[in-house]
Amino acid sequence: MWLPSQLPDIADALREAGFRGDARDLADLTRAPLDAVVRVGGGTGSFVSADGLLLTNHHVALGVIQYNSKPGRDLIADGYVAADRGAELPANPDYRVLVTTGFEDVTERVLGQARGKRGRAYHDAVDAASKALVAECEAQGDVRCSVADMFYGTSFHLVTQLELRDIRLVYAPPRAIGNYGDEVDNFMWPRHSGDFTLLRAYVGRDGRPADHAADNVPYAPPSHLRMAATGPAEGDFAMLAGYPGITYRHRTAAEFDQQVNWRLPAQVEVLSALVDTIERVGATDADARTRYASQLASLKNGEKRYRGELEGLRRSDAVRERAADERAMLAATPAQLAAPIADLQALVADAAATRERDLLVGLVAGQAQLLRAALTLERLRIESSRPDAGRESGYQVRDHGLIEGQLRQVQRRYAPAMEKALLATLLERYQALPEAQRLPEFDAAFGRTPEALDAALDTLYADTALGEEDARLSRFAAAREGRALAADPLVTLAAALMPALLRIEDARKAREGEDLRLRPAYMQALVAWREGQGMAVYPDANRTLRVSYGRVEPLQPRDAVRHAPVTTVAGIVEKHTGEVPFDAPAPLLEAIAQRRFGEHVDPRLDSVPVNFLTNLDTTGGNSGSPVLNADGELIGLNFDSNWEAVSASWKFDPRYKRAIHVDMRYLRWLLDEVYPAPHLLEELGVPASG
Amino acid sequence: MWLPSQLPDIADALREAGFRGDARDLADLTRAPLDAVVRVGGGTGSFVSADGLLLTNHHVALGVIQYNSKPGRDLIADGYVAADRGAELPANPDYRVLVTTGFEDVTERVLGQARGKRGRAYHDAVDAASKALVAECEAQGDVRCSVADMFYGTSFHLVTQLELRDIRLVYAPPRAIGNYGDEVDNFMWPRHSGDFTLLRAYVGRDGRPADHAADNVPYAPPSHLRMAATGPAEGDFAMLAGYPGITYRHRTAAEFDQQVNWRLPAQVEVLSALVDTIERVGATDADARTRYASQLASLKNGEKRYRGELEGLRRSDAVRERAADERAMLAATPAQLAAPIADLQALVADAAATRERDLLVGLVAGQAQLLRAALTLERLRIESSRPDAGRESGYQVRDHGLIEGQLRQVQRRYAPAMEKALLATLLERYQALPEAQRLPEFDAAFGRTPEALDAALDTLYADTALGEEDARLSRFAAAREGRALAADPLVTLAAALMPALLRIEDARKAREGEDLRLRPAYMQALVAWREGQGMAVYPDANRTLRVSYGRVEPLQPRDAVRHAPVTTVAGIVEKHTGEVPFDAPAPLLEAIAQRRFGEHVDPRLDSVPVNFLTNLDTTGGNSGSPVLNADGELIGLNFDSNWEAVSASWKFDPRYKRAIHVDMRYLRWLLDEVYPAPHLLEELGVPASG
């Protein structure tokens, strides 16, 4: 995952891999073609026409589709084709598209006040400088600003993004195309999903971002991507740009060891226990089962991911390899870096002392819906007694809307018996921890035995009124003004636990400050070591725009098994059962059976391609990333990784790491033959079939 | 599956496929090399040395391995290597190896008395002539004889087989090699199983078959197969000889329709219901769960097979294709065949009138352990009142040993609550059948409502004494002499039901007689039709020796998935979990990790091959069949089919039908490096490594 600015330095390697463009054109993320790649919802999207047409994943735009569904008009089930611009449907008002317009080095501003400090003070200096930069930047209006740590505490950039607020739904395939295979096929290859949706960004008649209004006009993006005339084949060059989340590729050997030998197994264990708890209580309580369905799905997904990551890191022998690599690196590292590196190692070791407790306390605060509401109210009350700029992120005035939404949502996601059972599952594990990890406030509130815990939980949940929305919202009104909260057992509990939680937060921030201060030495040693091996280092992903290049590549996941890198519509028919999630729509099945393939057939496969596989480097956040060919033309849309690649956030193993994309020929065929939208094909510059 | 006698006729096709030998050498199953291929246990085996060394599957020889295990010597877990001939372990006394020595056309004798008759009389004439031929043949001693219907009632052969009775265990790999993957990998490819065992046949010092005795000598087979020096690769010619069971490739369109649209779905439904019943009762009854573990496994396996067959026949569109084929064939068929073909079609339709009942009654008599014992005793009593030659097959004096064994075995496989639940599951379905299918005897015994049924079963099983072994064996002693059986509720029930069961049997035999009489016309039309298409017809498999040829061939089971046709030991390590059934033994894992591959490495794969895949035509009974290369040398040992091929007993679909074999290089490597047996390698003519 290269920084755009690094690409000119590796121009030779890019050309050798097959790229036919000029690497210098990719160096600036605020110029074409990279400025066509934008943040959409929680993922990535790209402009594909001069009139603000946006391509992203069906799953990234799902909220927009859902928002426009109602009884009698199920756009998730049926899909949607806007017949003309007037029929394009407004997204939910909080849906945003962010176009990066500025990327400015602010390292001196961020680190100026931090230098010479340590720990929490170092952290706070960086935090205060960053907040000030953001506030200044956002004062111009219509933009979202953030400060990104680009290289382990040594390079900070201010990112300015134009915030487009009127986004509309243009074309969505039915769920049974956009999410064909759903959880069964999630992380799987071969895949047959049309996971795409077309949106359009609108602005006011003055060309500036505006709330939705009927007379808004399509946004004219600074640039847009062009559809390739042909499609990918095995071995072809491919590249991808997007906003990947967080990776940990350059962590220390000790951090790899902790991840594989403690954190992932511990997360799998405790998440499995929470899953079992929800299933056990839900087995005899249909109402609770419904209320916790979403939390259960999320826990299961998390547990599956952690298991996959663990399996992958073990398969790649990541701990042993990183340890050997680090040993060799340290042996070659100049003496002046030894002291800060040793301090970093000590810092990592130090965090391990309370890791079991910190994991459990984090889950207590996160997985119990009503207790979380009480903790949020209490924290909001505390923060709101300070000036807005000095408040903790997430509790500033700009965050009030989000907090209110969460407090309302609790209603649909809470059942007292379930919450007590979840807390018991977590707190019994806490009670079994050694003395050194105990928190007096937790012991006082929940006792030191399972019996005392059960009694405490019974009392708390019998007496609390926070299960009522009004009770939460009235306290929210008080908390955001820093006023005292009306009495309630859970509010009292939150106030009692808060000092312990703030101590943990303080320790974390102190460690983060030290980490920011010390890790540069480690990374300096690592970069030098890699350069000595003839390898360029790209910094870990940090939600800013990155570029990855590689090729269309098969996968050999097991002995004697080879997965071709391009699937076809034949596989849709093979998987079709008529039952969710393999219930391909009749118009699709008919078009396949009648071989109405038009111009979209791949001559080698004698069928219409659906998805393809590359060895491109991706992670969460790359959903919706455009995939380009050697000429920079659009050939695919990233939407998933294979199961074997779940561990790639820590280690990129070229044997197994693949990314899964929608083939643009499938999109074009659907728009041409199955759910026709000739006006959109024309806008995309694609000639319609006969 | 060609008859050996057909091979000279297709010599050109064989040569074109790559065979380098003379097809005429394969025409006689009583001459070399085919006389080296013998029946072993329920499968096939082949002689691989001049001293009677026999190669077959681990699962075919499992009973022998189990028989030689005892507390402290678990040969299933540990495997066995006989250090020398003195250490070769005797098989269970009823284990047999059958060497075909005669294959004589007896059509005239079999059909002579049948001609002019119809129905049951036709059946009985064929049956009586066959029994007489067998009795004459076996009078010479030391042989097992049978009459085989070689071509749909138009060609009968008397098969004479030398019956070797002293079989010994020579070399068995541990279960975790011989059955690596067990049920999880059953029907699966890619596969990594060393499913082989070496046995040795012994005879008396006079060279004739003998019971086990210390001074017996190794049997000198008429011929034996020779190991190939190299192994198979994709595209190589391969052929296989063995004793496949029954196939239905040339059934009528109506029979295909019944199989896919009624029989298989009905079998899946009722077997699933029986599985559910055993699991439901077993959930709260640990003792019953143990007793029915084997029956449960067998029901699950049956249900899985039927589901696979159904899935495969649907995937291959077998019903539609056979119907179109038959329509075209009938249009081209001369008028004189029309009448018998129409009669056959009517016969098939007629059998459908009571098919639901016949399926259920068959399961009632087969799946209820104690009721089956009572029915066996009652039938034995009836048959034993006649002269031995006139008794129903299975109830003659030669069958008494088998019956006694079954009556003893009931003890370990019966629990009253479970048997009542199984009968209720079946008989409730019977009670829901239309009036035309009802049997007065069943209605009288079990009532016409589920309540009456439950009451009847409760009374029967509360009062019966047949749960005691002594009670069964004392009645066995009476039954085999045709004497009346001591009173017992289940004995009384068996006597009451028997007239109904005999009516069903009589109707079946009458249909079989008509089938024998009428099907020749259909087959004559079919052969003529196929010859007009330039295709030779091989008759359906009937447990006699058949030869199949083809090549080493990959499988593309689904869109974008390709399975290579040769696996390697790398896959053993990938599948290894340390838990059954993927618990590869330490010596094997060590040899792989250290790459102690000796001469056995495949240079293209850079590893030792384990299993390979061909498009050879096989079915149940082909277990243990030798696989030969273009020069007739041994390269593999057949042991399974892929899941997609389960339906091949009805339709051979070349896209999906594959057979799975042990690569002889894996066997040789195990004998050379992992569990060494240099004396056996020498006997097999294989040079040991270094």
Coordinates of N, CA and C in Angstrom, one line a residue, chain A residues 389-486:
Chain A
A389 N -13.3 23.1 23.2 CA -12.0 22.7 22.6 C -11.2 21.7 23.5
G390 N -11.4 21.8 24.8 CA -10.7 20.9 25.7 C -11.4 19.6 26.0
R391 N -12.5 19.4 25.4 CA -13.2 18.1 25.7 C -12.6 17.0 24.9
E392 N -12.8 15.8 25.5 CA -12.4 14.6 24.8 C -13.1 14.4 23.5
S393 N -12.3 14.0 22.4 CA -12.9 13.7 21.1 C -14.1 12.7 21.3
G394 N -15.2 13.0 20.7 CA -16.4 12.2 20.8 C -17.4 12.8 21.7
Y395 N -17.0 13.8 22.5 CA -17.9 14.4 23.5 C -18.0 15.9 23.3
Q396 N -17.5 16.4 22.1 CA -17.6 17.8 21.8 C -19.0 18.1 21.2
V397 N -19.3 19.4 21.1 CA -20.6 19.8 20.7 C -21.0 19.2 19.3
R398 N -19.9 19.1 18.4 CA -20.2 18.5 17.1 C -20.6 17.0 17.2
D399 N -20.4 16.4 18.3 CA -20.7 14.9 18.5 C -22.1 14.7 19.1
H400 N -22.7 15.8 19.6 CA -24.0 15.6 20.3 C -25.0 14.8 19.5
G401 N -25.1 15.1 18.2 CA -26.1 14.4 17.4 C -25.9 12.9 17.4
L402 N -24.7 12.5 17.2 CA -24.3 11.1 17.2 C -24.7 10.4 18.5
I403 N -24.3 11.1 19.6 CA -24.6 10.5 21.0 C -26.1 10.4 21.1
E404 N -26.9 11.4 20.7 CA -28.4 11.3 20.9 C -28.9 10.1 20.1
G405 N -28.4 9.9 18.9 CA -28.9 8.8 18.1 C -28.6 7.5 18.8
Q406 N -27.4 7.4 19.3 CA -27.1 6.1 20.0 C -28.0 5.9 21.2
L407 N -28.2 7.0 22.0 CA -29.1 6.8 23.1 C -30.5 6.4 22.8
R408 N -31.0 6.9 21.6 CA -32.3 6.5 21.2 C -32.3 5.0 20.7
Q409 N -31.3 4.6 20.0 CA -31.2 3.3 19.4 C -31.2 2.2 20.5
V410 N -30.7 2.5 21.7 CA -30.7 1.4 22.7 C -32.0 0.7 22.8
Q411 N -33.1 1.5 22.7 CA -34.4 0.9 22.8 C -34.6 -0.4 22.1
R412 N -34.1 -0.5 20.8 CA -34.4 -1.7 20.0 C -33.4 -2.8 20.3
R413 N -32.4 -2.5 21.1 CA -31.3 -3.4 21.2 C -31.0 -3.9 22.6
Y414 N -32.0 -3.8 23.5 CA -31.7 -4.1 24.9 C -32.8 -5.0 25.5
A415 N -32.3 -6.0 26.3 CA -33.2 -6.8 27.1 C -32.5 -7.0 28.4
P416 N -33.1 -6.7 29.5 CA -32.4 -6.8 30.8 C -31.8 -8.2 31.1
A417 N -32.5 -9.2 30.8 CA -32.0 -10.6 31.1 C -30.7 -10.8 30.3
M418 N -30.7 -10.4 29.0 CA -29.5 -10.6 28.2 C -28.4 -9.7 28.6
E419 N -28.6 -8.5 29.0 CA -27.5 -7.6 29.4 C -26.9 -8.2 30.7
K420 N -27.7 -8.6 31.6 CA -27.2 -9.2 32.8 C -26.3 -10.4 32.5
A421 N -26.8 -11.3 31.6 CA -26.0 -12.5 31.2 C -24.7 -12.1 30.6
L422 N -24.7 -11.1 29.7 CA -23.5 -10.7 29.0 C -22.5 -10.2 30.0
L423 N -23.0 -9.3 30.9 CA -22.1 -8.8 32.0 C -21.5 -9.8 32.9
A424 N -22.4 -10.8 33.2 CA -21.9 -11.9 34.1 C -20.8 -12.7 33.3
T425 N -21.0 -12.9 32.0 CA -20.0 -13.6 31.3 C -18.6 -12.9 31.3
L426 N -18.7 -11.6 31.2 CA -17.4 -10.8 31.2 C -16.8 -10.6 32.6
L427 N -17.7 -10.3 33.5 CA -17.2 -10.0 34.9 C -16.8 -11.2 35.6
E428 N -17.3 -12.4 35.3 CA -16.8 -13.6 36.0 C -15.4 -13.8 35.5
R429 N -15.1 -13.5 34.3 CA -13.7 -13.6 33.8 C -12.8 -12.6 34.5
Y430 N -13.4 -11.4 34.7 CA -12.6 -10.4 35.4 C -12.4 -10.8 36.8
Q431 N -13.4 -11.4 37.5 CA -13.2 -11.8 38.9 C -12.1 -12.9 39.0
A432 N -11.8 -13.6 38.0 CA -10.8 -14.7 38.0 C -9.4 -14.1 37.8
L433 N -9.3 -12.8 37.5 CA -7.9 -12.3 37.2 C -7.1 -12.2 38.5
P434 N -5.8 -12.2 38.4 CA -4.9 -12.0 39.6 C -5.1 -10.6 40.2
E435 N -4.7 -10.5 41.4 CA -4.9 -9.3 42.2 C -4.4 -8.0 41.5
A436 N -3.2 -8.2 40.9 CA -2.5 -7.0 40.3 C -3.3 -6.4 39.2
Q437 N -4.3 -7.1 38.7 CA -5.1 -6.5 37.6 C -6.4 -5.9 38.1
R438 N -6.7 -6.1 39.4 CA -8.0 -5.7 39.9 C -8.2 -4.2 40.0
L439 N -9.5 -3.8 39.9 CA -9.8 -2.4 40.0 C -10.8 -2.2 41.2
P440 N -10.4 -1.5 42.2 CA -11.2 -1.4 43.5 C -12.6 -1.0 43.1
E441 N -12.8 -0.1 42.2 CA -14.2 0.4 41.9 C -15.0 -0.7 41.3
F442 N -14.4 -1.6 40.5 CA -15.2 -2.8 40.0 C -15.5 -3.8 41.1
D443 N -14.5 -4.0 41.9 CA -14.7 -5.0 43.0 C -15.8 -4.4 44.0
A444 N -15.8 -3.1 44.2 CA -16.8 -2.6 45.1 C -18.2 -2.7 44.5
A445 N -18.3 -2.5 43.2 CA -19.6 -2.4 42.5 C -20.2 -3.8 42.3
F446 N -19.3 -4.8 41.9 CA -19.8 -6.1 41.5 C -19.4 -7.3 42.5
G447 N -18.7 -6.9 43.6 CA -18.2 -8.0 44.5 C -17.1 -8.8 43.9
R448 N -16.7 -9.8 44.6 CA -15.5 -10.6 44.2 C -15.9 -12.0 43.9
T449 N -17.2 -12.4 44.0 CA -17.6 -13.7 43.7 C -18.7 -13.7 42.7
P450 N -18.9 -14.8 41.9 CA -20.0 -14.8 41.0 C -21.4 -14.6 41.7
E451 N -21.5 -15.1 42.9 CA -22.8 -14.9 43.6 C -23.0 -13.5 43.9
A452 N -22.0 -12.8 44.4 CA -22.1 -11.3 44.7 C -22.4 -10.6 43.4
L453 N -21.8 -11.0 42.3 CA -22.0 -10.4 41.0 C -23.4 -10.5 40.6
D454 N -24.0 -11.7 40.6 CA -25.3 -12.0 40.2 C -26.3 -11.1 41.0
A455 N -26.1 -11.1 42.3 CA -26.9 -10.3 43.2 C -26.9 -8.8 42.8
A456 N -25.7 -8.3 42.6 CA -25.5 -6.9 42.2 C -26.2 -6.6 40.9
L457 N -26.1 -7.5 39.9 CA -26.7 -7.2 38.6 C -28.2 -7.3 38.7
D458 N -28.7 -8.3 39.5 CA -30.2 -8.3 39.7 C -30.7 -7.0 40.3
T459 N -30.1 -6.5 41.3 CA -30.5 -5.3 41.9 C -30.5 -4.1 40.9
L460 N -29.3 -4.0 40.3 CA -29.2 -2.9 39.3 C -30.3 -2.8 38.3
Y461 N -30.5 -4.0 37.7 CA -31.4 -4.0 36.5 C -32.9 -4.1 36.9
A462 N -33.1 -4.5 38.2 CA -34.5 -4.4 38.7 C -34.9 -3.0 38.9
D463 N -33.9 -2.1 39.3 CA -34.3 -0.8 39.7 C -34.0 0.3 38.7
T464 N -33.2 0.1 37.7 CA -32.9 1.2 36.8 C -34.1 1.6 35.9
A465 N -34.1 2.9 35.6 CA -35.2 3.4 34.7 C -34.6 3.7 33.3
L466 N -33.3 3.5 33.1 CA -32.7 3.9 31.9 C -33.2 3.1 30.7
G467 N -33.9 2.0 30.9 CA -34.4 1.2 29.8 C -35.5 2.0 29.1
E468 N -36.0 3.1 29.7 CA -36.9 4.0 29.0 C -36.2 5.1 28.3
E469 N -36.6 5.3 27.0 CA -35.9 6.3 26.2 C -36.0 7.7 26.8
D470 N -37.2 8.0 27.4 CA -37.3 9.3 28.0 C -36.3 9.5 29.1
A471 N -36.1 8.5 29.9 CA -35.2 8.6 31.0 C -33.8 8.8 30.6
R472 N -33.4 8.3 29.4 CA -32.1 8.5 28.9 C -32.0 9.9 28.3
L473 N -33.0 10.3 27.5 CA -32.9 11.6 26.8 C -33.0 12.8 27.8
S474 N -33.8 12.7 28.9 CA -33.8 13.8 29.9 C -32.4 13.9 30.5
R475 N -31.8 12.8 30.8 CA -30.4 12.9 31.3 C -29.4 13.4 30.3
F476 N -29.6 13.1 29.0 CA -28.8 13.6 28.0 C -28.8 15.2 27.9
A477 N -30.1 15.7 28.1 CA -30.2 17.2 28.1 C -29.4 17.8 29.2
A478 N -29.4 17.1 30.4 CA -28.7 17.6 31.5 C -27.1 17.5 31.3
A479 N -26.8 16.3 30.8 CA -25.3 16.0 30.6 C -24.6 16.9 29.7
R480 N -25.3 17.2 28.6 CA -24.6 18.0 27.6 C -24.5 19.5 28.0
E481 N -25.1 19.8 29.1 CA -24.9 21.1 29.7 C -24.0 21.0 31.0
G482 N -23.5 19.8 31.2 CA -22.7 19.7 32.4 C -23.4 19.7 33.7
R483 N -24.7 19.5 33.7 CA -25.5 19.5 34.9 C -25.6 18.1 35.5
A484 N -25.9 18.0 36.8 CA -26.0 16.7 37.5 C -27.1 15.9 36.8
L485 N -26.9 14.6 36.9 CA -27.9 13.7 36.3 C -28.9 13.2 37.4
A486 N -30.2 13.1 37.0 CA -31.1 12.6 38.0 C -30.7 11.2 38.4

